[in-house]
CSV table of C-alpha atoms and ligand atoms in Angstrom, one decimal:
chain,number,residue,atom,x,y,z
A,1,MET,CA,0.0,0.0,0.0
A,2,HIS,CA,1.1,3.5,-0.8
A,3,ARG,CA,2.5,5.3,2.3
A,4,LEU,CA,0.0,8.1,2.0
A,5,GLN,CA,-3.0,5.7,1.7
A,6,ARG,CA,-1.8,3.9,4.8
A,7,LEU,CA,-1.5,7.1,6.6
A,8,LEU,CA,-5.1,8.1,5.6
A,9,LEU,CA,-6.5,4.8,6.8
A,10,ASN,CA,-5.1,5.4,10.3
A,11,PRO,CA,-7.9,7.6,12.0
A,12,SER,CA,-5.5,9.8,14.0
A,13,ALA,CA,-3.3,10.2,11.0
A,14,LYS,CA,-6.4,11.1,8.9
A,15,TYR,CA,-7.3,13.9,11.3
A,16,ALA,CA,-3.8,15.1,11.3
A,17,ALA,CA,-3.8,15.1,7.4
A,18,VAL,CA,-7.1,17.0,7.4
A,19,PHE,CA,-5.7,19.5,9.9
A,20,LEU,CA,-2.5,19.8,7.9
A,21,SER,CA,-4.4,20.4,4.6
A,22,VAL,CA,-6.5,23.1,6.3
A,23,VAL,CA,-3.3,24.8,7.6
A,24,ILE,CA,-1.7,24.5,4.2
A,25,ALA,CA,-4.8,26.0,2.4
A,26,GLY,CA,-4.9,28.8,5.0
A,27,PHE,CA,-1.2,29.5,4.5
A,28,CYS,CA,-1.6,29.6,0.7
A,29,MET,CA,-4.6,32.0,1.0
A,30,ALA,CA,-2.6,34.2,3.3
A,31,GLN,CA,0.3,34.2,0.8
A,32,ASN,CA,-2.2,35.0,-2.0
A,33,THR,CA,-3.7,38.0,-0.3
A,34,ARG,CA,-0.2,39.2,0.6
A,35,THR,CA,1.3,38.9,-2.9
A,36,SER,CA,-1.4,38.9,-5.5
A,37,GLY,CA,-3.4,41.6,-7.2
A,38,SER,CA,-3.8,45.0,-5.7
A,39,GLU,CA,-0.6,45.3,-3.6
A,40,GLN,CA,1.6,44.3,-6.6
A,41,ASP,CA,-0.3,46.7,-8.9
A,42,VAL,CA,0.1,49.8,-6.8
A,43,PHE,CA,3.9,49.2,-6.7
A,44,ALA,CA,3.9,48.8,-10.5
A,45,VAL,CA,1.9,52.0,-10.9
A,46,ASN,CA,4.4,53.8,-8.7
A,47,GLN,CA,7.2,52.5,-10.9
A,48,ALA,CA,5.3,53.7,-14.0
A,49,LEU,CA,5.1,57.2,-12.5
A,50,GLY,CA,8.9,57.3,-12.6
A,51,SER,CA,10.0,60.8,-12.9
A,52,GLY,CA,7.4,63.6,-13.4
A,53,ILE,CA,6.9,67.3,-13.2
A,54,ASN,CA,4.4,69.6,-11.4
A,55,LEU,CA,2.3,71.9,-13.5
A,56,GLY,CA,2.8,74.4,-10.7
A,57,ASN,CA,1.4,77.9,-10.3
A,58,MET,CA,-1.3,77.4,-13.0
A,59,LEU,CA,-4.5,75.9,-11.7
A,60,ASP,CA,-3.3,76.3,-8.1
A,61,ALA,CA,-3.2,80.1,-8.5
A,62,PRO,CA,-6.4,81.9,-7.2
A,63,VAL,CA,-7.3,82.4,-10.9
A,64,GLU,CA,-5.3,80.6,-13.7
A,65,GLY,CA,-2.8,83.1,-15.2
A,66,GLU,CA,-2.7,85.3,-12.1
A,67,TRP,CA,0.7,83.9,-11.1
A,68,GLY,CA,2.2,84.5,-14.6
A,69,VAL,CA,1.7,81.0,-16.1
A,70,SER,CA,-1.2,79.1,-17.5
A,71,PHE,CA,-1.5,75.7,-19.1
A,72,GLN,CA,-1.1,75.6,-22.9
A,73,ASP,CA,-2.0,72.4,-24.7
A,74,GLU,CA,1.4,71.9,-26.2
A,75,TYR,CA,3.0,71.7,-22.7
A,76,ALA,CA,1.8,68.1,-22.4
A,77,GLN,CA,3.8,67.0,-25.5
A,78,ILE,CA,6.8,69.1,-24.5
A,79,ILE,CA,6.9,67.4,-21.1
A,80,ARG,CA,6.4,63.9,-22.6
A,81,LYS,CA,9.1,64.4,-25.2
A,82,ALA,CA,11.6,65.4,-22.5
A,83,GLY,CA,11.1,62.0,-21.0
A,84,PHE,CA,8.9,62.7,-18.1
A,85,ARG,CA,6.3,60.0,-17.4
A,86,HIS,CA,3.8,61.9,-15.5
A,87,VAL,CA,2.5,65.3,-14.5
A,88,ARG,CA,1.2,66.3,-11.1
A,89,ILE,CA,-1.6,68.9,-11.5
A,90,PRO,CA,-2.1,71.1,-8.4
A,91,VAL,CA,-5.6,72.5,-8.4
A,92,ARG,CA,-7.1,75.2,-6.1
A,93,TRP,CA,-10.6,73.8,-6.1
A,94,SER,CA,-11.5,75.8,-3.0
A,95,ALA,CA,-11.3,79.1,-5.0
A,96,HIS,CA,-14.0,77.7,-7.3
A,97,ALA,CA,-16.3,75.9,-4.9
A,98,ALA,CA,-19.2,77.5,-3.1
A,99,GLY,CA,-18.8,78.3,0.6
A,100,GLN,CA,-22.1,76.7,1.5
A,101,ALA,CA,-23.4,73.2,1.1
A,102,PRO,CA,-23.6,71.5,-1.3
A,103,TYR,CA,-20.4,73.4,-2.2
A,104,TRP,CA,-20.9,73.3,-6.0
A,105,ILE,CA,-17.8,73.6,-8.1
A,106,ASP,CA,-18.1,76.2,-10.9
A,107,PRO,CA,-18.8,74.0,-14.0
A,108,ALA,CA,-16.5,76.2,-16.2
A,109,PHE,CA,-13.6,75.5,-13.9
A,110,MET,CA,-14.4,71.8,-13.8
A,111,LYS,CA,-14.4,71.8,-17.6
A,112,ARG,CA,-11.0,73.5,-17.6
A,113,VAL,CA,-9.5,71.0,-15.2
A,114,ARG,CA,-11.0,68.2,-17.3
A,115,HIS,CA,-9.4,69.6,-20.4
A,116,VAL,CA,-6.0,69.9,-18.8
A,117,VAL,CA,-6.2,66.3,-17.4
A,118,ASP,CA,-7.4,64.8,-20.7
A,119,THR,CA,-4.7,66.7,-22.7
A,120,CYS,CA,-2.0,65.2,-20.5
A,121,LEU,CA,-3.5,61.7,-20.6
A,122,LYS,CA,-3.7,61.9,-24.4
A,123,ALA,CA,0.0,62.8,-24.5
A,124,GLY,CA,0.8,59.5,-22.8
A,125,LEU,CA,1.4,60.9,-19.4
A,126,HIS,CA,0.1,59.6,-16.1
A,127,VAL,CA,-1.7,62.3,-14.2
A,128,VAL,CA,-1.7,63.0,-10.4
A,129,LEU,CA,-4.7,65.3,-9.7
A,130,ASN,CA,-4.8,66.9,-6.3
A,131,VAL,CA,-6.5,69.4,-4.0
A,132,HIS,CA,-4.0,72.2,-3.6
A,133,HIS,CA,-3.8,75.4,-1.5
A,134,PHE,CA,-7.1,74.7,0.4
A,135,GLU,CA,-6.1,77.5,2.8
A,136,GLU,CA,-9.3,77.4,4.8
A,137,ILE,CA,-9.0,73.8,5.8
A,138,TYR,CA,-5.5,74.4,7.1
A,139,THR,CA,-6.9,77.1,9.5
A,140,THR,CA,-10.3,75.7,10.4
A,141,PRO,CA,-10.2,71.9,9.6
A,142,GLU,CA,-13.4,71.0,11.5
A,143,GLU,CA,-15.5,73.6,9.6
A,144,GLN,CA,-14.1,72.7,6.2
A,145,GLU,CA,-14.1,68.9,6.3
A,146,ALA,CA,-17.6,68.7,4.8
A,147,ARG,CA,-16.4,71.0,2.0
A,148,LEU,CA,-13.4,68.9,1.2
A,149,LEU,CA,-15.7,65.8,1.1
A,150,ALA,CA,-18.1,67.6,-1.2
A,151,ILE,CA,-15.2,68.6,-3.5
A,152,TRP,CA,-14.1,65.0,-3.7
A,153,LYS,CA,-17.6,63.8,-4.4
A,154,GLN,CA,-17.8,66.1,-7.4
A,155,ILE,CA,-14.2,65.3,-8.7
A,156,SER,CA,-15.1,61.6,-8.3
A,157,ALA,CA,-18.3,61.9,-10.3
A,158,GLU,CA,-16.6,64.0,-13.1
A,159,PHE,CA,-13.7,61.5,-13.5
A,160,ARG,CA,-15.7,58.3,-12.9
A,161,THR,CA,-14.8,56.8,-16.3
A,162,ALA,CA,-11.2,58.1,-16.4
A,163,PRO,CA,-8.5,55.5,-17.2
A,164,ASN,CA,-6.2,54.0,-14.5
A,165,GLU,CA,-3.4,56.5,-15.5
A,166,LEU,CA,-5.3,59.1,-13.6
A,167,ILE,CA,-4.4,59.1,-9.9
A,168,PHE,CA,-6.0,61.2,-7.2
A,169,GLU,CA,-4.2,62.9,-4.3
A,170,LEU,CA,-6.5,63.8,-1.4
A,171,LEU,CA,-4.9,67.0,-0.1
A,172,ASN,CA,-1.6,68.9,-0.7
A,173,GLU,CA,0.5,69.6,2.4
A,174,PRO,CA,-1.9,69.5,5.4
A,175,GLN,CA,-0.4,72.2,7.7
A,176,ALA,CA,-1.1,74.6,10.6
A,177,GLU,CA,-4.2,73.6,12.5
A,178,LEU,CA,-4.7,70.5,10.2
A,179,THR,CA,-2.2,68.3,12.1
A,180,THR,CA,-1.5,64.7,11.1
A,181,ALA,CA,-3.7,63.6,14.0
A,182,LYS,CA,-6.7,65.6,12.7
A,183,TRP,CA,-5.9,64.6,9.1
A,184,ASN,CA,-5.8,60.9,10.1
A,185,ARG,CA,-9.4,61.2,11.3
A,186,MET,CA,-10.5,62.6,7.9
A,187,ILE,CA,-8.8,60.1,5.7
A,188,PRO,CA,-11.2,57.1,6.1
A,189,THR,CA,-14.2,59.3,5.4
A,190,LEU,CA,-12.6,60.8,2.3
A,191,LEU,CA,-11.5,57.4,1.1
A,192,SER,CA,-14.9,55.9,1.4
A,193,GLU,CA,-16.4,58.7,-0.5
A,194,VAL,CA,-13.9,58.4,-3.4
A,195,ARG,CA,-13.9,54.6,-3.3
A,196,GLN,CA,-17.7,54.5,-4.1
A,197,LEU,CA,-16.9,55.3,-7.7
A,198,HIS,CA,-13.2,54.5,-7.8
A,199,PRO,CA,-12.7,51.1,-6.0
A,200,ASN,CA,-9.4,50.5,-7.7
A,201,ARG,CA,-8.0,53.9,-8.5
A,202,VAL,CA,-4.6,54.7,-7.0
A,203,ILE,CA,-4.8,57.4,-4.4
A,204,VAL,CA,-1.9,59.4,-3.0
A,205,ILE,CA,-1.8,60.5,0.7
A,206,GLY,CA,0.8,62.3,2.7
A,207,GLY,CA,1.2,63.5,6.3
A,208,GLY,CA,1.0,66.9,8.0
A,209,ARG,CA,3.5,69.8,8.3
A,210,TRP,CA,3.6,70.3,4.6
A,211,ASN,CA,3.9,66.6,3.8
A,212,SER,CA,7.1,66.4,5.8
A,213,PHE,CA,8.8,63.0,5.7
A,214,GLU,CA,9.0,63.2,9.5
A,215,GLU,CA,5.2,63.0,9.7
A,216,LEU,CA,4.9,59.6,7.9
A,217,GLU,CA,5.5,57.8,11.1
A,218,GLN,CA,2.3,59.3,12.5
A,219,LEU,CA,0.3,59.0,9.3
A,220,GLN,CA,-2.5,56.3,9.5
A,221,LEU,CA,-3.4,54.8,6.2
A,222,PRO,CA,-6.3,52.2,6.4
A,223,ASP,CA,-4.7,48.8,6.4
A,224,SER,CA,-7.4,47.3,4.2
A,225,ASP,CA,-6.8,49.8,1.4
A,226,ARG,CA,-3.8,48.6,-0.6
A,227,MET,CA,-4.2,51.0,-3.6
A,228,LEU,CA,-2.5,53.9,-1.8
A,229,ILE,CA,0.8,55.6,-2.4
A,230,ALA,CA,2.4,57.5,0.5
A,231,THR,CA,3.9,60.9,-0.4
A,232,PHE,CA,6.3,63.4,1.1
A,233,HIS,CA,7.7,66.7,-0.2
A,234,TYR,CA,11.4,67.5,0.0
A,235,TYR,CA,13.1,71.0,0.1
A,236,HIS,CA,16.0,70.5,2.5
A,237,PRO,CA,18.0,72.6,3.2
A,238,PHE,CA,15.2,75.2,2.9
A,239,GLU,CA,17.8,78.1,3.0
A,240,PHE,CA,19.2,76.7,-0.2
A,241,THR,CA,16.1,75.7,-2.2
A,242,HIS,CA,14.1,78.8,-1.3
A,243,GLN,CA,16.8,81.4,-1.5
A,244,GLY,CA,15.6,84.8,-2.6
A,245,VAL,CA,12.0,83.7,-3.5
A,246,ASP,CA,9.3,86.4,-3.3
A,247,PHE,CA,6.2,84.4,-2.2
A,248,LEU,CA,7.0,83.5,1.4
A,249,LYS,CA,5.1,85.2,4.3
A,250,GLU,CA,8.4,85.6,6.2
A,251,THR,CA,11.6,87.2,4.8
A,252,PRO,CA,13.1,84.7,2.3
A,253,PRO,CA,16.5,83.2,2.9
A,254,PRO,CA,19.2,85.4,1.3
A,255,PRO,CA,20.5,84.4,-2.2
A,256,GLY,CA,24.0,83.1,-2.7
A,257,ARG,CA,23.5,80.0,-0.5
A,258,LYS,CA,25.6,77.1,-2.0
A,259,PHE,CA,24.9,73.4,-2.0
A,260,PRO,CA,26.2,71.5,-0.3
A,261,ALA,CA,27.3,73.9,2.4
A,262,ASP,CA,29.3,71.0,4.0
A,263,GLU,CA,29.4,67.2,4.0
A,264,SER,CA,27.0,66.9,6.9
A,265,GLU,CA,24.3,68.3,4.7
A,266,VAL,CA,24.7,65.5,2.2
A,267,ARG,CA,24.7,63.0,5.1
A,268,SER,CA,21.5,64.3,6.5
A,269,ILE,CA,19.7,64.2,3.2
A,270,LYS,CA,20.7,60.6,2.8
A,271,SER,CA,19.6,59.8,6.3
A,272,HIS,CA,16.1,61.4,5.7
A,273,PHE,CA,15.6,59.2,2.6
A,274,THR,CA,16.7,56.1,4.6
A,275,ILE,CA,14.2,56.9,7.3
A,276,VAL,CA,11.4,57.0,4.7
A,277,SER,CA,12.5,53.8,3.0
A,278,GLN,CA,12.5,52.0,6.3
A,279,TRP,CA,9.0,53.3,7.0
A,280,ALA,CA,8.0,52.1,3.5
A,281,ALA,CA,9.4,48.7,4.0
A,282,LYS,CA,7.7,48.3,7.4
A,283,ASN,CA,4.4,49.6,6.2
A,284,LYS,CA,4.6,47.9,2.7
A,285,ARG,CA,3.6,51.1,0.9
A,286,PRO,CA,5.1,52.6,-2.3
A,287,VAL,CA,6.4,56.2,-1.9
A,288,TYR,CA,6.1,59.2,-4.1
A,289,VAL,CA,8.2,62.4,-3.7
A,290,GLY,CA,5.4,64.6,-5.0
A,291,GLU,CA,7.5,67.8,-4.8
A,292,PHE,CA,11.2,68.6,-4.8
A,293,GLY,CA,12.8,71.6,-6.4
A,294,VAL,CA,15.1,74.6,-6.2
A,295,ALA,CA,14.3,78.2,-7.1
A,296,GLN,CA,16.0,79.6,-10.2
A,297,THR,CA,17.7,82.2,-7.8
A,298,ALA,CA,20.2,79.5,-6.8
A,299,ALA,CA,23.4,79.0,-8.8
A,300,GLN,CA,22.9,76.7,-11.8
A,301,SER,CA,25.6,74.2,-10.8
A,302,ASP,CA,24.3,73.8,-7.3
A,303,ARG,CA,20.7,73.5,-8.5
A,304,VAL,CA,21.8,70.7,-10.9
A,305,ARG,CA,23.7,69.0,-8.1
A,306,TRP,CA,20.8,69.1,-5.6
A,307,ILE,CA,18.2,67.9,-8.1
A,308,GLN,CA,20.4,65.1,-9.3
A,309,MET,CA,21.1,64.0,-5.7
A,310,ILE,CA,17.5,64.0,-4.6
A,311,ALA,CA,16.3,62.2,-7.7
A,312,SER,CA,19.0,59.7,-7.3
A,313,GLU,CA,18.4,59.1,-3.5
A,314,ALA,CA,14.7,58.6,-4.4
A,315,SER,CA,15.2,56.3,-7.3
A,316,ASP,CA,17.7,54.1,-5.4
A,317,ARG,CA,14.9,53.4,-3.0
A,318,GLY,CA,12.2,52.8,-5.6
A,319,PHE,CA,10.4,56.1,-5.0
A,320,SER,CA,8.7,58.0,-7.8
A,321,VAL,CA,9.3,61.7,-8.0
A,322,ALA,CA,7.8,65.0,-9.4
A,323,CYS,CA,10.0,68.1,-9.7
A,324,TRP,CA,8.5,71.4,-8.6
A,325,GLU,CA,7.9,72.7,-11.3
A,326,PHE,CA,7.5,73.2,-15.0
A,327,CYS,CA,7.8,76.9,-16.0
A,328,SER,CA,7.5,79.3,-13.1
A,329,GLN,CA,10.0,80.4,-10.3
A,330,PHE,CA,11.3,76.9,-9.8
A,331,GLY,CA,10.9,76.1,-13.4
A,332,LEU,CA,12.9,73.7,-15.6
A,333,TRP,CA,11.5,75.0,-18.9
A,334,SER,CA,11.5,78.6,-20.1
A,335,ILE,CA,8.4,80.3,-21.5
A,336,GLU,CA,10.7,83.0,-23.0
A,337,THR,CA,13.0,80.7,-24.9
A,338,GLY,CA,10.9,77.5,-25.2
A,339,LEU,CA,13.9,75.6,-24.0
A,340,TRP,CA,14.6,73.2,-21.2
A,341,ASN,CA,17.3,73.6,-18.6
A,342,THR,CA,19.3,70.9,-20.4
A,343,ASP,CA,21.8,70.3,-17.5
A,344,ILE,CA,18.9,69.4,-15.2
A,345,ILE,CA,17.2,67.3,-17.8
A,346,ARG,CA,20.5,65.4,-18.4
A,347,ALA,CA,20.9,65.0,-14.7
A,348,LEU,CA,17.4,63.5,-14.4
A,349,ASP,CA,17.9,61.3,-17.4
A,350,SER,CA,21.0,59.9,-15.9
A,351,VAL,CA,19.0,58.9,-12.8
A,352,GLY,CA,16.2,57.6,-15.0
A,353,ALA,CA,18.6,55.4,-17.0
A,354,LYS,CA,20.0,54.0,-13.8
A,355,GLN,CA,16.4,53.3,-12.6
A,356,GLU,CA,15.5,51.4,-15.8
A,357,ALA,CA,18.7,49.3,-15.5
A,358,GLY,CA,17.2,48.3,-12.2
A,359,SER,CA,19.5,49.6,-9.5
A,360,PRO,CA,19.2,47.8,-6.2
A,361,SER,CA,17.2,49.3,-3.3
A,362,LYS,CA,19.6,50.7,-0.7
A,363,ASP,CA,17.8,50.2,2.5
A,364,ARG,CA,15.5,47.2,2.2
B,1,LIG,C1,3.5,75.3,-3.1
B,1,LIG,C2,4.0,76.3,-4.0
B,1,LIG,C3,5.5,76.6,-3.7
B,1,LIG,C4,6.2,75.3,-3.6
B,1,LIG,C5,7.6,75.6,-3.1
B,1,LIG,C6,4.3,74.1,-3.1
B,1,LIG,O1,3.7,73.2,-2.3
B,1,LIG,O2,2.2,75.0,-3.4
B,1,LIG,O3,3.3,77.5,-4.1
B,1,LIG,O4,6.0,77.4,-4.8
B,1,LIG,O5,5.6,74.5,-2.7
B,1,LIG,O6,7.6,76.3,-1.9
């Protein structure tokens, strides 16, 4: 008799075999839920985002054009041809949504956003569409929560049939009164609203203090939702990246700041990225550096060095990135000349090429 048949005829061995097969089946199911489908997909989507650029200061200005730049249809092709794989589109919905329930968004504005999104998708770019500069929610979060929910209800309805290449980002840079703790309480409600029409769409979420990397540790993303990408923004050292800019409430850091000021600056940048990648490994979440950039007031060689370093630290750890931004104060492309800052594009290309060759992750 075959050894297995003999075993199965023995009653205690039979129970043991049944028990064993239940355990094995359970183990296989657990393996399946851990490795199959959604979780894999969201990492693949993050890889597909690769390197992108923010269409900054356009639809996030109080009125498009007020900050000197507005979206032109040809920008999508210019960006795609330069090798970027996605655009992040910051949108100030709150300037175009009623102050009272049901907080209707101006249909003309919705149409304009739709046009910008569709133009970028048609150019073969992934699109990250967010809620940007919602100033009121940063100062009075409790009062504005319903408004943010209503804004997402309307965005969800408008883009309900959009392709998977469209990604949503719930809120840019929670800050001031909107602490990570308060933001954590809003996330599940917002997600369930969006998930009604977009059960599988990838959604980007970051923590408080202007999407600081240090807040990720406190950020609570619902465990059951595996279609999320965590984000943080990176502008360290601020005195370098924001030297001489004219939009800060406080006096801007003086121009002339070099990068790196010393070796410890390089070490601290690397350690910040390592902290995030350890968080990502522990929490099994893909990571997106949704903003990083240097104002044009910095010296060109330092600007190139910093951007290359950040892109490289990110790509070594499998993070996707989006430069801040296309053609304004931090811009990589000039409206006047119609030319890219080729040194920066070359620096980003060298990182992209390394990424495609599959460089190993540093900290996992
Ligand atoms: C803000 C922009 C600003 C940039 C760099 C972004 O999050 O929305 O207005 O230019 O950060 O400070």
